[in-house]
XYZ file of C-alpha atoms in Angstrom:
510
model
C 29.821 -8.191 61.475
C 28.711 -8.732 65.067
C 26.259 -5.816 64.749
C 24.711 -7.370 61.633
C 24.351 -10.749 63.332
C 22.804 -9.087 66.376
C 20.326 -7.194 64.210
C 19.340 -10.351 62.333
C 18.966 -12.184 65.615
C 16.758 -9.440 67.013
C 14.554 -9.498 63.918
C 14.231 -13.283 64.099
C 13.374 -13.070 67.799
C 10.661 -10.470 67.135
C 9.256 -12.616 64.319
C 9.147 -15.698 66.545
C 7.372 -13.766 69.314
C 4.893 -12.382 66.763
C 4.344 -15.863 65.324
C 3.664 -17.347 68.755
C 1.296 -14.487 69.641
C -0.709 -14.813 66.436
C -0.934 -18.603 66.646
C -2.127 -18.307 70.242
C -4.744 -15.772 69.173
C -6.009 -18.136 66.472
C -6.810 -20.757 69.105
C -9.155 -18.438 70.954
C -12.489 -19.529 69.471
C -11.508 -23.200 69.214
C -10.578 -23.299 72.890
C -14.032 -21.926 73.746
C -15.784 -24.435 71.494
C -17.363 -21.670 69.401
C -17.675 -22.480 65.673
C -16.394 -20.292 62.874
C -14.253 -20.228 59.715
C -10.626 -21.350 59.917
C -8.129 -18.446 59.904
C -4.964 -18.065 57.843
C -1.740 -16.636 59.260
C -1.667 -12.850 59.805
C -4.778 -12.074 57.692
C -7.068 -14.256 59.797
C -10.377 -14.522 57.947
C -9.916 -11.292 55.980
C -7.627 -12.654 53.253
C -10.157 -12.409 50.414
C -10.896 -8.835 51.449
C -7.273 -7.727 51.311
C -6.685 -9.557 48.028
C -9.841 -7.893 46.644
C -11.463 -11.206 45.820
C -14.608 -10.397 47.777
C -16.171 -7.529 49.699
C -16.622 -7.757 53.455
C -20.357 -7.911 52.864
C -19.962 -11.085 50.785
C -17.444 -12.677 53.127
C -19.683 -12.290 56.163
C -22.748 -13.332 54.178
C -20.993 -16.574 53.192
C -20.415 -17.341 56.888
C -24.018 -16.463 57.634
C -25.159 -19.050 55.073
C -22.674 -21.675 56.261
C -23.460 -21.339 59.964
C -27.110 -20.246 59.718
C -28.227 -22.546 62.533
C -25.799 -21.024 65.018
C -26.760 -18.042 67.223
C -23.227 -16.661 66.858
C -19.785 -17.603 65.543
C -16.237 -16.368 66.006
C -13.837 -15.102 63.351
C -10.619 -13.120 63.172
C -10.264 -9.595 61.828
C -6.575 -10.071 61.006
C -5.508 -11.501 64.397
C -8.251 -9.930 66.508
C -11.041 -12.285 67.710
C -14.422 -10.891 66.672
C -17.929 -12.165 67.438
C -20.552 -12.395 64.681
C -24.065 -12.491 66.181
C -26.837 -13.891 63.964
C -29.693 -14.707 66.349
C -32.445 -12.017 66.246
C -33.285 -12.294 69.939
C -29.644 -11.997 70.963
C -29.217 -9.022 68.617
C -32.118 -7.296 70.355
C -30.711 -8.027 73.800
C -27.252 -6.697 72.954
C -28.473 -3.536 71.219
C -31.560 -2.639 73.238
C -32.176 -4.556 76.459
C -28.529 -4.630 77.572
C -27.265 -1.676 75.575
C -25.247 -0.439 78.565
C -22.791 -3.274 77.850
C -22.358 -2.236 74.198
C -22.528 1.549 74.136
C -19.518 2.193 71.879
C -18.427 1.732 68.311
C -15.092 -0.059 67.724
C -12.054 1.832 68.917
C -10.433 4.296 66.555
C -6.926 5.570 67.321
C -6.154 7.540 64.180
C -4.193 10.740 63.798
C -6.202 13.145 65.932
C -4.491 16.184 64.413
C -5.529 15.594 60.812
C -8.333 13.045 60.752
C -11.779 14.581 60.331
C -13.615 11.572 61.743
C -11.672 11.431 65.010
C -13.716 14.003 66.940
C -17.220 13.318 65.680
C -20.330 12.095 67.465
C -19.776 8.721 65.798
C -16.409 8.111 67.478
C -17.388 9.392 70.922
C -17.853 6.921 73.730
C -19.781 6.466 76.958
C -21.146 9.510 78.760
C -19.512 11.950 76.342
C -21.420 10.379 73.445
C -24.661 10.424 75.438
C -24.233 14.102 76.311
C -23.378 15.205 72.776
C -26.145 13.117 71.227
C -28.707 14.873 73.428
C -27.351 18.223 72.270
C -27.289 17.420 68.548
C -30.657 15.642 68.591
C -32.294 19.092 68.675
C -31.281 19.460 65.008
C -33.751 16.715 64.086
C -36.822 17.776 66.057
C -40.125 17.959 64.062
C -39.877 21.755 63.830
C -36.408 21.476 62.292
C -37.576 18.797 59.873
C -40.341 21.110 58.654
C -37.753 23.819 58.011
C -35.623 21.269 56.165
C -38.515 20.317 53.896
C -38.923 23.980 52.914
C -35.229 24.137 51.988
C -35.456 20.913 49.980
C -38.352 22.304 47.974
C -36.221 25.308 47.033
C -33.710 22.993 45.364
C -36.225 20.720 43.651
C -36.341 22.887 40.464
C -32.575 22.405 40.025
C -33.022 18.634 40.371
C -35.841 18.585 37.803
C -33.844 20.805 35.451
C -30.857 18.445 35.502
C -33.065 15.455 34.771
C -34.856 17.385 31.996
C -31.585 17.884 30.121
C -31.227 14.107 29.797
C -34.875 13.126 29.453
C -35.523 15.450 26.511
C -32.878 13.570 24.498
C -33.964 10.168 25.868
C -30.501 9.766 27.353
C -29.753 7.247 30.044
C -29.244 8.862 33.398
C -26.634 7.777 35.913
C -28.672 8.543 38.990
C -25.746 8.517 41.400
C -24.254 11.656 39.845
C -27.525 13.605 39.834
C -28.459 12.366 43.306
C -25.054 13.386 44.661
C -25.327 16.916 43.312
C -28.859 17.275 44.656
C -27.974 15.966 48.109
C -24.883 18.194 48.307
C -27.065 21.232 47.546
C -29.771 20.365 50.060
C -27.561 19.076 52.893
C -25.208 22.065 52.575
C -28.163 24.365 53.179
C -29.864 22.214 55.812
C -26.682 21.689 57.860
C -24.698 24.851 57.128
C -27.250 27.348 55.710
C -24.812 27.444 52.791
C -26.224 28.185 49.333
C -23.754 26.383 47.071
C -25.375 27.882 43.957
C -23.504 31.060 44.877
C -20.136 29.339 45.260
C -19.328 26.885 42.485
C -15.856 26.198 43.900
C -17.171 24.950 47.258
C -19.980 23.031 45.536
C -17.548 21.230 43.195
C -15.210 20.367 46.058
C -18.015 18.994 48.215
C -19.225 16.857 45.304
C -15.683 15.602 44.739
C -15.147 14.675 48.398
C -18.545 12.977 48.557
C -17.508 10.840 45.581
C -14.118 10.001 47.143
C -15.908 8.958 50.323
C -18.255 6.671 48.372
C -15.489 5.194 46.216
C -12.253 5.341 48.219
C -9.015 4.041 46.699
C -7.988 0.480 47.692
C -5.299 1.770 50.070
C -7.886 3.749 52.035
C -10.238 0.778 52.167
C -7.524 -1.485 53.542
C -6.760 1.059 56.236
C -10.419 1.113 57.275
C -10.244 -2.606 58.021
C -6.841 -2.198 59.652
C -8.427 0.418 61.914
C -10.552 -2.089 63.820
C -7.875 -4.786 64.086
C -4.953 -2.644 65.270
C -6.158 0.836 66.276
C -3.142 1.686 68.433
C -0.676 0.623 65.742
C -2.684 2.775 63.364
C -2.121 5.735 65.689
C 1.577 4.944 66.181
C 2.151 4.985 62.412
C 0.359 8.345 62.141
C -2.217 7.057 59.654
C -5.574 8.659 58.878
C -8.825 6.991 57.936
C -9.299 9.184 54.857
C -6.994 11.274 52.647
C -5.553 14.486 54.070
C -7.691 16.585 51.731
C -10.776 15.799 53.853
C -9.224 17.363 56.935
C -7.729 20.292 55.030
C -10.973 21.197 53.288
C -13.380 20.732 56.183
C -10.991 22.486 58.560
C -10.952 25.567 56.340
C -14.683 25.305 55.668
C -15.436 25.109 59.395
C -13.370 28.216 60.105
C -15.080 30.067 57.242
C -18.589 29.067 58.349
C -17.996 30.027 61.964
C -16.292 33.341 61.134
C -18.950 34.399 58.639
C -21.919 33.341 60.752
C -22.148 36.642 62.659
C -21.557 38.702 59.516
C -24.336 36.975 57.548
C -26.820 37.266 60.427
C -28.456 33.917 59.674
C -31.536 33.489 61.853
C -32.188 29.746 61.672
C -30.526 27.337 64.059
C -28.469 24.795 62.156
C -25.392 22.639 62.730
C -23.040 25.618 62.415
C -24.921 27.731 64.954
C -24.976 24.810 67.392
C -21.237 24.230 66.950
C -20.629 27.953 67.465
C -22.610 27.872 70.725
C -20.570 24.897 71.941
C -17.327 26.636 71.041
C -18.417 29.601 73.130
C -19.047 27.477 76.178
C -22.387 25.708 75.760
C -24.497 25.293 78.866
C -21.782 23.563 80.943
C -17.998 23.199 80.857
C -18.345 19.664 79.512
C -20.143 21.065 76.455
C -17.195 23.182 75.319
C -15.567 22.005 72.086
C -12.388 23.018 70.260
C -11.720 23.462 66.549
C -10.849 19.800 65.990
C -14.173 18.612 67.360
C -15.970 21.344 65.413
C -14.397 20.042 62.203
C -15.373 16.490 63.142
C -19.059 17.422 63.501
C -19.141 19.608 60.376
C -17.580 16.741 58.397
C -19.443 13.723 59.774
C -23.009 15.063 59.735
C -22.629 16.272 56.171
C -20.902 13.247 54.665
C -23.221 10.766 56.432
C -26.305 12.504 55.052
C -24.932 12.703 51.533
C -23.724 9.125 51.299
C -26.730 7.334 52.748
C -29.288 9.435 50.872
C -27.789 9.289 47.401
C -27.244 5.527 47.686
C -30.841 4.848 48.694
C -32.273 7.305 46.166
C -30.313 5.688 43.333
C -31.388 2.158 44.226
C -35.023 3.163 44.773
C -35.259 4.758 41.311
C -33.510 1.780 39.773
C -36.022 -0.628 41.316
C -38.972 1.558 40.343
C -37.780 1.462 36.732
C -37.939 -2.345 36.873
C -41.331 -2.511 38.594
C -43.884 -0.382 36.698
C -46.811 -1.574 38.828
C -45.090 -0.404 41.992
C -44.226 2.853 40.264
C -47.811 3.509 39.208
C -49.141 2.703 42.668
C -46.643 5.134 44.147
C -47.425 7.817 41.566
C -51.139 7.511 42.343
C -50.428 8.135 46.030
C -48.164 11.123 45.319
C -50.592 12.652 42.799
C -53.565 12.317 45.130
C -51.739 13.946 48.038
C -50.050 16.772 46.105
C -53.245 17.576 44.167
C -51.389 19.505 41.477
C -49.038 21.428 43.765
C -45.321 21.498 43.123
C -44.567 22.139 46.804
C -44.188 19.001 48.944
C -44.997 19.979 52.516
C -43.941 18.174 55.669
C -47.574 17.160 56.236
C -47.673 15.749 52.689
C -44.625 13.637 53.405
C -46.180 12.255 56.586
C -49.182 11.048 54.547
C -47.138 9.191 51.914
C -47.151 5.771 53.541
C -46.497 3.774 50.386
C -43.563 6.016 49.523
C -42.078 5.173 52.916
C -42.650 1.483 52.138
C -40.732 1.884 48.860
C -37.833 3.489 50.708
C -37.869 0.795 53.387
C -37.788 -1.947 50.781
C -34.850 -0.238 49.062
C -33.063 0.003 52.401
C -33.783 -3.653 53.091
C -32.274 -4.844 49.827
C -29.434 -2.319 49.747
C -28.548 -1.142 53.258
C -26.595 2.066 53.103
C -23.169 2.680 54.547
C -22.508 5.019 57.391
C -19.642 7.337 58.199
C -17.292 4.559 59.112
C -18.966 1.280 59.947
C -22.059 1.253 57.820
C -25.390 -0.413 58.399
C -24.541 -3.134 55.881
C -22.482 -4.606 58.720
C -23.220 -3.071 62.133
C -20.557 -3.062 64.849
C -20.430 -2.486 68.576
C -17.695 -2.900 71.178
C -18.309 -4.643 74.485
C -17.704 -2.015 77.191
C -18.603 -4.241 80.162
C -18.218 -8.074 80.225
C -21.472 -9.660 79.089
C -22.460 -13.225 79.934
C -24.284 -14.904 77.063
C -24.466 -18.330 78.712
C -22.533 -20.588 81.077
C -19.921 -21.304 78.404
C -19.148 -17.849 77.094
C -18.886 -14.297 78.392
C -18.076 -11.557 75.882
C -14.951 -9.866 77.263
C -14.552 -6.120 77.539
C -13.041 -4.658 74.383
C -14.262 -7.368 71.985
C -15.896 -6.153 68.767
C -19.340 -7.594 68.062
C -20.649 -7.648 64.496
C -24.259 -7.891 63.284
C -24.781 -8.987 59.629
C -27.547 -6.557 58.652
C -27.498 -7.329 54.920
C -27.644 -11.089 55.523
C -30.560 -10.718 57.931
C -32.400 -8.474 55.455
C -31.999 -11.138 52.757
C -32.959 -14.125 54.908
C -36.234 -15.730 53.677
C -37.061 -16.709 57.259
C -37.657 -13.034 58.030
C -38.476 -11.629 54.579
C -40.109 -14.140 52.187
C -38.846 -13.930 48.593
C -36.033 -11.586 49.704
C -34.632 -11.115 46.178
C -37.914 -9.560 45.033
C -38.737 -5.870 45.403
C -42.021 -5.909 47.362
C -42.749 -2.639 49.241
C -46.096 -4.069 50.398
C -44.295 -6.320 52.845
C -43.883 -3.276 55.111
C -47.466 -2.042 54.901
C -48.743 -5.551 55.691
C -46.810 -5.686 58.958
C -48.082 -4.034 62.111
C -44.497 -3.071 62.866
C -41.191 -3.621 61.051
C -39.404 -6.932 61.478
C -37.010 -6.893 64.462
C -34.121 -7.676 62.107
C -34.871 -4.654 59.892
C -32.205 -2.176 60.960
C -30.891 -0.081 58.053
C -30.045 2.782 60.437
C -28.722 0.606 63.235
C -30.567 -0.537 66.334
C -31.139 0.638 69.878
C -30.082 3.944 71.477
C -27.183 4.267 69.035
C -29.497 4.291 66.004
C -28.466 6.894 63.406
C -29.311 10.325 64.844
C -30.295 11.663 61.411
C -32.701 8.839 60.550
C -35.816 11.005 60.216
C -33.997 13.655 58.197
C -32.828 10.916 55.835
C -36.399 9.691 55.334
C -37.741 13.212 54.783
C -35.061 14.186 52.249
C -35.541 10.940 50.319
C -39.325 11.270 50.302
C -39.273 14.867 49.050
C -36.844 14.019 46.228
C -38.702 10.856 45.191
C -42.096 12.597 45.323
C -40.827 15.339 43.020
C -39.295 12.870 40.564
C -42.209 10.422 40.492
C -44.713 13.221 39.892
C -42.714 14.601 36.972
C -41.413 11.495 35.202
C -42.105 7.987 34.055
C -39.031 5.995 35.076
C -37.905 3.411 32.540
C -35.210 0.726 32.787
C -31.864 0.976 31.045
C -30.549 -1.977 29.019
C -27.011 -1.046 30.115
C -27.516 -2.113 33.732
C -27.864 -5.788 34.612
C -30.728 -6.990 36.750
C -30.541 -8.174 39.452
C -27.745 -5.885 40.607
C -24.294 -7.400 40.904
C -22.010 -6.035 43.609
C -18.398 -5.063 43.076
C -16.145 -7.654 44.825
C -13.386 -5.027 45.057
C -15.605 -2.771 47.126
C -13.862 -3.096 50.462
C -15.723 -0.255 52.119
C -18.751 -1.494 54.025
C -21.525 -0.659 51.617
C -23.380 -2.281 48.720
C -21.617 -0.819 45.680
C -22.900 -2.049 42.295
C -20.495 -3.539 39.770
C -22.129 -1.422 37.054
C -23.382 2.141 37.234
C -27.079 2.305 38.049
C -28.771 3.852 35.022
C -32.397 4.626 34.201
C -34.273 6.576 31.547
C -36.698 9.353 32.419
C -39.712 10.233 30.292
C -41.373 13.552 31.086
C -45.047 13.160 31.854
C -47.261 14.896 29.308
C -49.656 16.014 31.982
C -47.523 16.367 35.097
C -49.469 16.611 38.306
C -47.451 19.570 39.513
C -47.720 23.112 38.292
C -46.053 26.403 39.097
C -47.402 27.702 42.392
């Protein structure tokens, strides 16, 4: 009996201590005189997210609208004080001018033994991140991009063939599925020199994992938010950011790619060859990586390229179906540059300025998600105390959030933001300072140019072959899924279009 009473007393004591700690935390912003939404016990300001009443994108956007005259506000990710910065000038200072104070992404303390994201470039910090970024940036040099364009052209016939199957019967096409398959084919070859047409099992598995990443189950989504609020507790409980099958598959795939590399005698330098060099010692001791880090790079570079590209491609085609004048203007540019060729060269891509405007406008309206903390809502962690003004200094370890989607949809920076107007980018001498679909500053997405090139090649091929028509089964404007807890702009309905083969296509067999 005494043992039971003691146990109950201990539990009550722990609860009281926890209650006092949380209540004290919830006074943080009020004590500093910094405005923000009122928190609720334990969940802070993330209650609607956990109850699946609203996505994080919508929650933060509602605060952006409510406090739009403030340069920044404070809120609570569960019980963790977090700063939301909304002033464009301050965003520039934190991400570019004073980047050395905000070099890292939020802390992740997952299960390092079976979490594929744990040892990637994305999760690395400080000097280690800087060193590895310099190494991996060689994968995206102009010469490598030209090689990538050649690979993408090799897979264009398969893309056209899949669309043909639907267009001949006037069927509605769910672009996400076709885009995913196309991006898996191209990115597998670009990153791994892996021809998935010769291995249906690997191709199917990669497509499956790409889909799981885009549409994770609610439990996984909750853990992603839990990650940033209590990273060390996350590690203590042995949790992983994504299901075990990600680690199992990419671990085996990494071993297979590295073991077979010498046997296949592949000449081109790709992600696998670079990882192999680093495993063998690199140029210095600090370059050497183990299997876990190898898996992290093989996983993160692939999944980031797939997810961001298929999302943007799907939305761009959807908007083109709803804006025939934009579509015809784009088709005229593509036709005039290709001049009847089916091959889209790197030089061709560099000339397609309006096509880049179309992609930029799609990225503005529907920022893509990244590997973990997507560009819909960009995050950094303060690594060195940063004094904003006499009243407030951002402490070391505090997460700082930048509402990219809200800034992209603010009429002060983009007039008529709900309208699809690619010309807004061609009319500007340089992009708006709040346009940051790939992040901002030195930590901008390393694969940004590859993303643009792969999107431009795919869109050029599609626009030169088809008239894109709207589907009555998809509402316009797009409505977002409130249950989408992952940080991306997921539509409530599937994005569908209809494709009509052009009678006199501008491309012909070379």
